[in-house]
mmCIF file of C-alpha atoms and ligand atoms in Angstrom:
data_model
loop_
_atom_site.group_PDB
_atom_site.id
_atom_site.type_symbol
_atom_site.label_atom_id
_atom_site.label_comp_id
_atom_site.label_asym_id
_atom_site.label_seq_id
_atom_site.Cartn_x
_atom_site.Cartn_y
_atom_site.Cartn_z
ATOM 1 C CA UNK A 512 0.000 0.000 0.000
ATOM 2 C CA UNK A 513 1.438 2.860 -0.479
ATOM 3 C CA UNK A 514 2.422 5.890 1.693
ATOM 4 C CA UNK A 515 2.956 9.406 1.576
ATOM 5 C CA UNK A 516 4.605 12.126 3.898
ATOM 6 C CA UNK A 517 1.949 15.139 4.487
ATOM 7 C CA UNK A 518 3.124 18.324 7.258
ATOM 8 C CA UNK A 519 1.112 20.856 8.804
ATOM 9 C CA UNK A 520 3.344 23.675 8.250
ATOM 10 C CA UNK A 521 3.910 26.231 11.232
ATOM 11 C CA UNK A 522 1.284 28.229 9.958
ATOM 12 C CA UNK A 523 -1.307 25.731 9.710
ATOM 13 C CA UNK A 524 -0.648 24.623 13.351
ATOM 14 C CA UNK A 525 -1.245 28.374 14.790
ATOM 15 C CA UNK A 526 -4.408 29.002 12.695
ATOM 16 C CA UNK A 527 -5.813 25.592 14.374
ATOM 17 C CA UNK A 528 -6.079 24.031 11.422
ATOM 18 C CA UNK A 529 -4.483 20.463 12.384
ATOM 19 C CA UNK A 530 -8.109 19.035 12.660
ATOM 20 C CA UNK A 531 -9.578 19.963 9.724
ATOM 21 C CA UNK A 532 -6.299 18.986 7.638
ATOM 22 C CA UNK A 533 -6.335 15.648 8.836
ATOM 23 C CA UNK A 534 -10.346 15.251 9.087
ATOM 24 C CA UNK A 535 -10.159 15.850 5.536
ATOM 25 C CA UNK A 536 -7.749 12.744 4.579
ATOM 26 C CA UNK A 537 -9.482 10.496 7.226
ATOM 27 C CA UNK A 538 -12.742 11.355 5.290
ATOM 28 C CA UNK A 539 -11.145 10.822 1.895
ATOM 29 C CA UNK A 540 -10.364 7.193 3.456
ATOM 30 C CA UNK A 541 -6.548 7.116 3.977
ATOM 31 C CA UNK A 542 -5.077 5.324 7.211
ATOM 32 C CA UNK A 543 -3.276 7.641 9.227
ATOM 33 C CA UNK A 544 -0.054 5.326 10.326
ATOM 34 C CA UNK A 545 2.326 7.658 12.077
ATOM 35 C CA UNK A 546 2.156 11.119 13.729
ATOM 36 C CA UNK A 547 4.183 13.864 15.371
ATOM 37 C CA UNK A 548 3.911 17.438 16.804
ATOM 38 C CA UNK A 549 7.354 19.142 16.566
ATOM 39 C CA UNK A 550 10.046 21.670 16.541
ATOM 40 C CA UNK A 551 11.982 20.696 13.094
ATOM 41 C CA UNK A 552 15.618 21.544 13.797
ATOM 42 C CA UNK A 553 17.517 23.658 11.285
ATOM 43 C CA UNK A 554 19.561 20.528 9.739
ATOM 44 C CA UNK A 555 16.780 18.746 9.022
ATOM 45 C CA UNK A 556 15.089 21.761 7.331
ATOM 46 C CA UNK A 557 17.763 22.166 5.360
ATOM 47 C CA UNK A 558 18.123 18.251 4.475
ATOM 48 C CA UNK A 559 14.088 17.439 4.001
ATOM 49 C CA UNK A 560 14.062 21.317 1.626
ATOM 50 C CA UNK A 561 17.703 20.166 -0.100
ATOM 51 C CA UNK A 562 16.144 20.137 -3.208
ATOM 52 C CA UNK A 563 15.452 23.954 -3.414
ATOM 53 C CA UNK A 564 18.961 25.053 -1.340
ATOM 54 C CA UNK A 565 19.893 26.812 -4.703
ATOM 55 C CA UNK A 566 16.663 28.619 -4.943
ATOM 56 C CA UNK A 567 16.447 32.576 -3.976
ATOM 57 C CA UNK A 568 13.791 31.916 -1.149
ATOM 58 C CA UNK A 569 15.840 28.668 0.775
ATOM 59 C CA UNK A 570 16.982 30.476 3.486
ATOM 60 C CA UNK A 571 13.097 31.778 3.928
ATOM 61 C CA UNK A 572 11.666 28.566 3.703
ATOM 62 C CA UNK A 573 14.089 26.994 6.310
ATOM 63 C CA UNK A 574 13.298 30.236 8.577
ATOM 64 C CA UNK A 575 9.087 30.157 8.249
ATOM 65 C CA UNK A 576 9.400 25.630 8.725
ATOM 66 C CA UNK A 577 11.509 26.158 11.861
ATOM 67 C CA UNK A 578 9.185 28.988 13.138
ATOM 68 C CA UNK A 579 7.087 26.775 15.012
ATOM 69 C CA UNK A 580 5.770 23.761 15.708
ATOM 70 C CA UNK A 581 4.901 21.853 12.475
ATOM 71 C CA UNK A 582 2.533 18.060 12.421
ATOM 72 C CA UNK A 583 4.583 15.735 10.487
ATOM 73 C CA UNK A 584 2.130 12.721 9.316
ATOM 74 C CA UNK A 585 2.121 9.452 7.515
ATOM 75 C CA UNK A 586 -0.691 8.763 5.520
ATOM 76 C CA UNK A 587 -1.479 5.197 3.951
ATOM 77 C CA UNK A 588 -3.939 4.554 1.298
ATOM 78 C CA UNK A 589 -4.390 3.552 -2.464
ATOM 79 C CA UNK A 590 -2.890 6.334 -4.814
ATOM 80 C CA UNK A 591 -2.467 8.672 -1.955
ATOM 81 C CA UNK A 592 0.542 10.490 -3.451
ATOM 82 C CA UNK A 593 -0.904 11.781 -6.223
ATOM 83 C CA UNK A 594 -4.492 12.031 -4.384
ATOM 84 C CA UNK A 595 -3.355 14.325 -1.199
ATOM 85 C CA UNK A 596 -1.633 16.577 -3.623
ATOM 86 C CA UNK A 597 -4.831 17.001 -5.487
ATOM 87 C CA UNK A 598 -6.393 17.820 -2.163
ATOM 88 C CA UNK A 599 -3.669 20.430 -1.387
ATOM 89 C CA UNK A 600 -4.165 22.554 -4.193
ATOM 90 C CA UNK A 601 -1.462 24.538 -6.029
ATOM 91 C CA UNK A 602 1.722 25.440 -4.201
ATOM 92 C CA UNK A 603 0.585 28.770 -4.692
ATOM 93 C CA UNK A 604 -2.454 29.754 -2.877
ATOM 94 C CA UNK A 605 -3.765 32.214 -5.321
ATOM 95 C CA UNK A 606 -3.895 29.460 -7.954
ATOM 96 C CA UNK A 607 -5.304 26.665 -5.922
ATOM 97 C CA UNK A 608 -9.000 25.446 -6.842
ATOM 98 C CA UNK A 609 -11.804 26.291 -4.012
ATOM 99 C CA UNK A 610 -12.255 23.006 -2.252
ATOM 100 C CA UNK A 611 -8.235 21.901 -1.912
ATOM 101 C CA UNK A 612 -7.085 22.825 1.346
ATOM 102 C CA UNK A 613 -4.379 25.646 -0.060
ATOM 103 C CA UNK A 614 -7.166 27.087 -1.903
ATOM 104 C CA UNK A 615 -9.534 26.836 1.221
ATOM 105 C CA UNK A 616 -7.146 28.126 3.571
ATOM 106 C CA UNK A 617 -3.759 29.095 2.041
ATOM 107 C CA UNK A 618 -2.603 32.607 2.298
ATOM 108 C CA UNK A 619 1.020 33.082 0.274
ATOM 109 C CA UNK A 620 3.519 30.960 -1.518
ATOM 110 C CA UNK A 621 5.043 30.576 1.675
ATOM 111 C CA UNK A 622 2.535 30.187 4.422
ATOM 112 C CA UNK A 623 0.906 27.901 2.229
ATOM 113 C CA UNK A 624 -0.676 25.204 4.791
ATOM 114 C CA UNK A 625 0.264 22.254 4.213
ATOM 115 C CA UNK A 626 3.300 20.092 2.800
ATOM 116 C CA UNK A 627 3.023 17.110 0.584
ATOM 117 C CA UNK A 628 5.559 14.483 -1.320
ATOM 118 C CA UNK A 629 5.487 15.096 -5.027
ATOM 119 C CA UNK A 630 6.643 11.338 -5.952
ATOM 120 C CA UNK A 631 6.962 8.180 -4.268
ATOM 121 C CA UNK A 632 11.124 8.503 -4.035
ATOM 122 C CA UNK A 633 9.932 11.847 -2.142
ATOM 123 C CA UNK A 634 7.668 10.203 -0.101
ATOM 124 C CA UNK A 635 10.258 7.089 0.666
ATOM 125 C CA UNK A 636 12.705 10.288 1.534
ATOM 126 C CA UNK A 637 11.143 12.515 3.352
ATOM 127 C CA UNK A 638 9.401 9.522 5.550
ATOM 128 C CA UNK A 639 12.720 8.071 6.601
ATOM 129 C CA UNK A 640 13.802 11.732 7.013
ATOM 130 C CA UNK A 641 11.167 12.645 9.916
ATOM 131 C CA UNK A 642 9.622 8.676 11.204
ATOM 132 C CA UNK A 643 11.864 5.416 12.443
ATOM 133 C CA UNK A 644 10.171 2.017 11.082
ATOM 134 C CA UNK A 645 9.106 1.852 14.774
ATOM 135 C CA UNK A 646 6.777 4.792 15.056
ATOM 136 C CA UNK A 647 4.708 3.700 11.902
ATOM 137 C CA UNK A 648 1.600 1.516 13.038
ATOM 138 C CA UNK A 649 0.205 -1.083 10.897
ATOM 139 C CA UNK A 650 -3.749 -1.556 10.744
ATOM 140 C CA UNK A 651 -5.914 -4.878 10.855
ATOM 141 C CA UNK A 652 -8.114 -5.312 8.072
ATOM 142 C CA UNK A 653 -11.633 -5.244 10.061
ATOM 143 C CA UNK A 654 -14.201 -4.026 7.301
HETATM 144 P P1 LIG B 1210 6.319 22.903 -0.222
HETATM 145 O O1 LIG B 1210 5.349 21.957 -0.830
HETATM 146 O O2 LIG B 1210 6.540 22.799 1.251
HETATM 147 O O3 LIG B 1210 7.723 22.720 -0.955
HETATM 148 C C1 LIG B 1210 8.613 23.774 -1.161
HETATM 149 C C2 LIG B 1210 8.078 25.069 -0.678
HETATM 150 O O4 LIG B 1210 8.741 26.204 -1.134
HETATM 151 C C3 LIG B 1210 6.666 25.260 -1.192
HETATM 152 O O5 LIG B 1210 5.807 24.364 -0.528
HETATM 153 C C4 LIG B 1210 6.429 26.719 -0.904
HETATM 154 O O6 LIG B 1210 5.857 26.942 0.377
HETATM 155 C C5 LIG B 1210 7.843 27.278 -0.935
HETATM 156 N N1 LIG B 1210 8.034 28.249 -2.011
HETATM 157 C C6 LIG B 1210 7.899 28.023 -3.329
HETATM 158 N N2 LIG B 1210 8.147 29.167 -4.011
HETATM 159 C C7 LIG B 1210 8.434 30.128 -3.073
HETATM 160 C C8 LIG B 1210 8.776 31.497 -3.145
HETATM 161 N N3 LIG B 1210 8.865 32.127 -4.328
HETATM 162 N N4 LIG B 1210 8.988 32.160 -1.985
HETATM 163 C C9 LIG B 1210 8.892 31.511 -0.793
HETATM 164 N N5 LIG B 1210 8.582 30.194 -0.667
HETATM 165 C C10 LIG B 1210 8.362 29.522 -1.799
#
């Protein structure tokens, strides 16, 4: 089955939005299989965003994701890759459809909600990056 990384970003945890977010994928019927309220320290900002270091706005990015507490989650669940990024929305808020959670709730390219794996090598990545094999549950089929 497969498995995607999904973060409440620090702006998403201080607007209260950490219920709704993952109300949302629960409804959409994904498994939720591993969970976390945390501080992400600089290093690992700067490893889990090393794709964009050469960008203009790196040093921003690691600055807003360290700003605050952030809800790092598994999620488990047929196509759920490509499905919670259709349920995000457009990086860019002011692009994102009415009805994804950026366009619902997101505010800038920045403060933008919510962060998502793009592939499943992301995904595979960015899970070993925040969760140990350990802190990942596994569910019982009972329906
Ligand atoms: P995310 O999905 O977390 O992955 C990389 C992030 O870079 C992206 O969401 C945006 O929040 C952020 N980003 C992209 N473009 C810009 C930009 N021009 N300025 C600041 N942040 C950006």
């Amino acid at each position: 089955m497969e498995r995607t990384f999904l973060m409440v970003k620090p702006d998403g945890v201080q607007r209260n939005l950490i219920g709704e977010i993952v109300s949302r994928f629960e409804k959409k019927g994904f498994q939720l299989v591993g969970a976390k309220l945390m501080h992400i320290p600089t290093e690992l900002a700067e490893q889990h965003y090393g794709e964009h270091k050469e960008r203009p706005f790196f040093g921003e990015l690691v600055d807003f994701i360290t700003s605050g507490p952030v809800f790092a989650m598994v999620w488990e669940g047929e196509n759920v890759i490509a499905t919670a990024r259709q349920m995000m929305g457009s990086t860019n808020p002011k692009d994102a459809a009415p009805g994804t959670i950026r366009g619902d709730f997101g505010l800038t390219v920045g403060k933008n909600v919510i962060h998502g794996s793009d592939s499943p090598a992301s995904a595979a990545r960015e899970i070993g990056l925040f969760f140990k094999e350990d802190e990942l549950v596994e569910y019982k089929k009972l329906v």
